[in-house]
Amino acid sequence: MARLIDYVKGLMIGIEETAFSGVSYSVVNIIARRKKNGDEQFLMLLDTCETSWRPRATLLPTCSVLIKAFEDAQRKELGLPELRKSSRLANANVAVDEDEILF
């Protein structure tokens, strides 16, 4: 399942840098994770067959399903148990009224 993301793409021409904003690509898959300067980054495979490292914050919430699938696959590969939510937490989330949430 591909997810669309928008970001500014930069292109170097000689010694000047030209940037094109509003470029949209579909993220096909998340293929790796790394920590750089304390920030968690994911290597995305784009529909153009290019790869790009992006911080987690720029991918959420658009790519949250792909990130969760990647993290679940990593846990399974390492032989770790699947993460589960407690039933109390699930029931509490259902009971929350959206009008009471403060932003």
XYZ file of N, CA and C in Angstrom, residues 14-83:
210
model
N 25.545 23.349 -10.865
C 26.779 24.104 -10.685
C 27.024 24.352 -9.215
N 27.257 25.620 -8.845
C 27.476 25.948 -7.438
C 26.221 26.498 -6.772
N 25.159 26.642 -7.524
C 23.900 27.132 -6.976
C 22.966 25.963 -6.701
N 22.098 26.138 -5.718
C 21.121 25.103 -5.403
C 19.734 25.604 -5.775
N 19.001 24.795 -6.499
C 17.635 25.110 -6.879
C 16.722 24.124 -6.164
N 15.672 24.596 -5.543
C 14.754 23.716 -4.821
C 13.388 23.751 -5.481
N 12.775 22.597 -5.562
C 11.416 22.478 -6.082
C 10.539 22.040 -4.924
N 9.564 22.847 -4.562
C 8.713 22.488 -3.435
C 7.433 21.832 -3.924
N 6.766 21.163 -2.984
C 5.493 20.539 -3.307
C 5.615 19.296 -4.156
N 6.755 18.628 -4.098
C 6.949 17.402 -4.863
C 6.287 16.264 -4.098
N 5.441 15.491 -4.763
C 4.756 14.373 -4.116
C 5.240 13.057 -4.694
N 5.553 12.137 -3.799
C 5.926 10.783 -4.197
C 5.127 9.807 -3.355
N 4.916 8.629 -3.874
C 4.279 7.575 -3.105
C 5.359 6.738 -2.448
N 5.203 6.494 -1.155
C 6.122 5.621 -0.434
C 5.620 4.201 -0.625
N 6.461 3.365 -1.217
C 6.080 1.986 -1.490
C 6.348 1.109 -0.275
N 7.496 1.336 0.390
C 7.873 0.489 1.511
C 8.895 1.207 2.382
N 8.983 0.775 3.641
C 10.043 1.203 4.547
C 11.032 0.044 4.585
N 12.314 0.316 4.293
C 13.257 -0.803 4.168
C 14.382 -0.802 5.202
N 14.560 0.272 5.956
C 15.601 0.291 6.986
C 15.314 1.403 7.985
N 16.021 1.309 9.130
C 15.881 2.322 10.181
C 17.277 2.629 10.708
N 17.506 3.891 11.091
C 18.773 4.277 11.699
C 18.539 5.430 12.664
N 19.514 5.660 13.533
C 19.506 6.821 14.421
C 20.626 7.735 13.961
N 20.292 8.992 13.708
C 21.288 9.969 13.294
C 21.099 11.220 14.134
N 22.127 11.573 14.895
C 22.073 12.723 15.804
C 20.886 12.629 16.757
N 20.576 11.428 17.212
C 19.485 11.217 18.153
C 18.105 11.131 17.527
N 17.998 11.382 16.232
C 16.707 11.303 15.540
C 16.572 9.953 14.848
N 15.395 9.359 14.968
C 15.127 8.100 14.280
C 14.714 8.408 12.846
N 15.370 7.744 11.894
C 15.078 7.948 10.480
C 14.758 6.613 9.825
N 13.937 6.675 8.782
C 13.566 5.485 8.023
C 13.978 5.662 6.571
N 14.474 4.577 5.971
C 14.822 4.575 4.557
C 13.580 4.152 3.791
N 13.066 5.072 2.966
C 11.832 4.825 2.224
C 12.165 4.419 0.796
N 11.400 3.489 0.274
C 11.454 3.163 -1.148
C 10.292 3.897 -1.795
N 10.612 4.792 -2.728
C 9.592 5.602 -3.388
C 9.117 4.932 -4.667
N 7.985 5.376 -5.190
C 7.438 4.796 -6.419
C 8.310 5.073 -7.636
N 9.268 5.976 -7.498
C 10.200 6.276 -8.588
C 11.427 5.369 -8.531
N 11.398 4.363 -7.652
C 12.505 3.419 -7.409
C 13.707 4.102 -6.773
N 13.540 5.284 -6.224
C 14.587 5.968 -5.476
C 14.395 5.667 -3.998
N 15.466 5.842 -3.225
C 15.372 5.703 -1.776
C 15.717 7.035 -1.134
N 15.166 7.255 0.047
C 15.378 8.522 0.738
C 15.246 8.302 2.240
N 16.201 8.834 3.028
C 16.106 8.792 4.485
C 15.249 9.962 4.949
N 14.254 9.686 5.784
C 13.373 10.722 6.325
C 13.177 10.496 7.825
N 13.133 11.582 8.612
C 12.859 11.459 10.044
C 11.434 10.945 10.282
N 11.270 10.244 11.398
C 9.959 9.692 11.763
C 8.897 10.789 11.801
N 9.239 11.944 12.338
C 8.261 13.028 12.498
C 7.672 13.482 11.167
N 8.451 13.445 10.092
C 7.930 13.890 8.797
C 7.075 12.822 8.127
N 7.181 11.583 8.594
C 6.410 10.490 7.994
C 5.072 10.254 8.685
N 4.954 10.733 9.930
C 3.718 10.505 10.672
C 2.730 11.618 10.395
N 1.465 11.390 10.374
C 0.765 10.116 10.463
C 0.595 9.423 9.113
N 1.038 10.055 8.031
C 0.801 9.527 6.685
C 1.279 8.091 6.511
N 2.465 7.790 7.003
C 3.075 6.472 6.776
C 3.063 5.599 8.025
N 2.186 5.877 8.981
C 2.184 5.129 10.240
C 1.932 3.637 10.035
N 1.105 3.273 9.065
C 0.831 1.856 8.792
C 2.092 1.162 8.286
N 2.826 1.824 7.389
C 4.061 1.242 6.865
C 5.128 1.136 7.952
N 5.221 2.137 8.817
C 6.200 2.099 9.908
C 5.873 0.968 10.866
N 4.594 0.812 11.216
C 4.193 -0.270 12.124
C 4.491 -1.627 11.506
N 4.214 -1.798 10.217
C 4.501 -3.069 9.542
C 6.000 -3.354 9.550
N 6.823 -2.332 9.315
C 8.274 -2.503 9.340
C 8.744 -2.904 10.735
N 8.246 -2.201 11.769
C 8.651 -2.501 13.142
C 8.191 -3.887 13.571
N 6.987 -4.298 13.167
C 6.505 -5.648 13.480
C 7.375 -6.705 12.815
N 7.769 -6.473 11.565
C 8.630 -7.422 10.853
C 9.998 -7.518 11.524
N 10.526 -6.388 12.002
C 11.817 -6.393 12.696
C 11.726 -7.187 13.998
N 10.642 -6.987 14.751
C 10.459 -7.727 16.005
C 10.359 -9.223 15.730
N 9.628 -9.597 14.680
C 9.469 -11.011 14.336
C 10.814 -11.617 13.930
N 11.610 -10.853 13.173
C 12.931 -11.309 12.736
C 13.853 -11.566 13.922
N 13.739 -10.739 14.951
C 14.573 -10.878 16.144
C 14.010 -11.888 17.137
N 12.844 -12.445 16.839
C 12.230 -13.433 17.716
C 11.567 -12.827 18.941
N 11.251 -11.550 18.892
C 10.591 -10.875 20.006
C 9.077 -11.038 19.888
N 8.374 -11.040 21.023
C 6.916 -11.186 20.957
C 6.257 -9.962 20.334
N 5.078 -10.182 19.788
C 4.307 -9.101 19.178
C 3.828 -8.139 20.257
N 3.884 -6.845 19.971
C 3.394 -5.853 20.924
C 1.870 -5.891 20.956
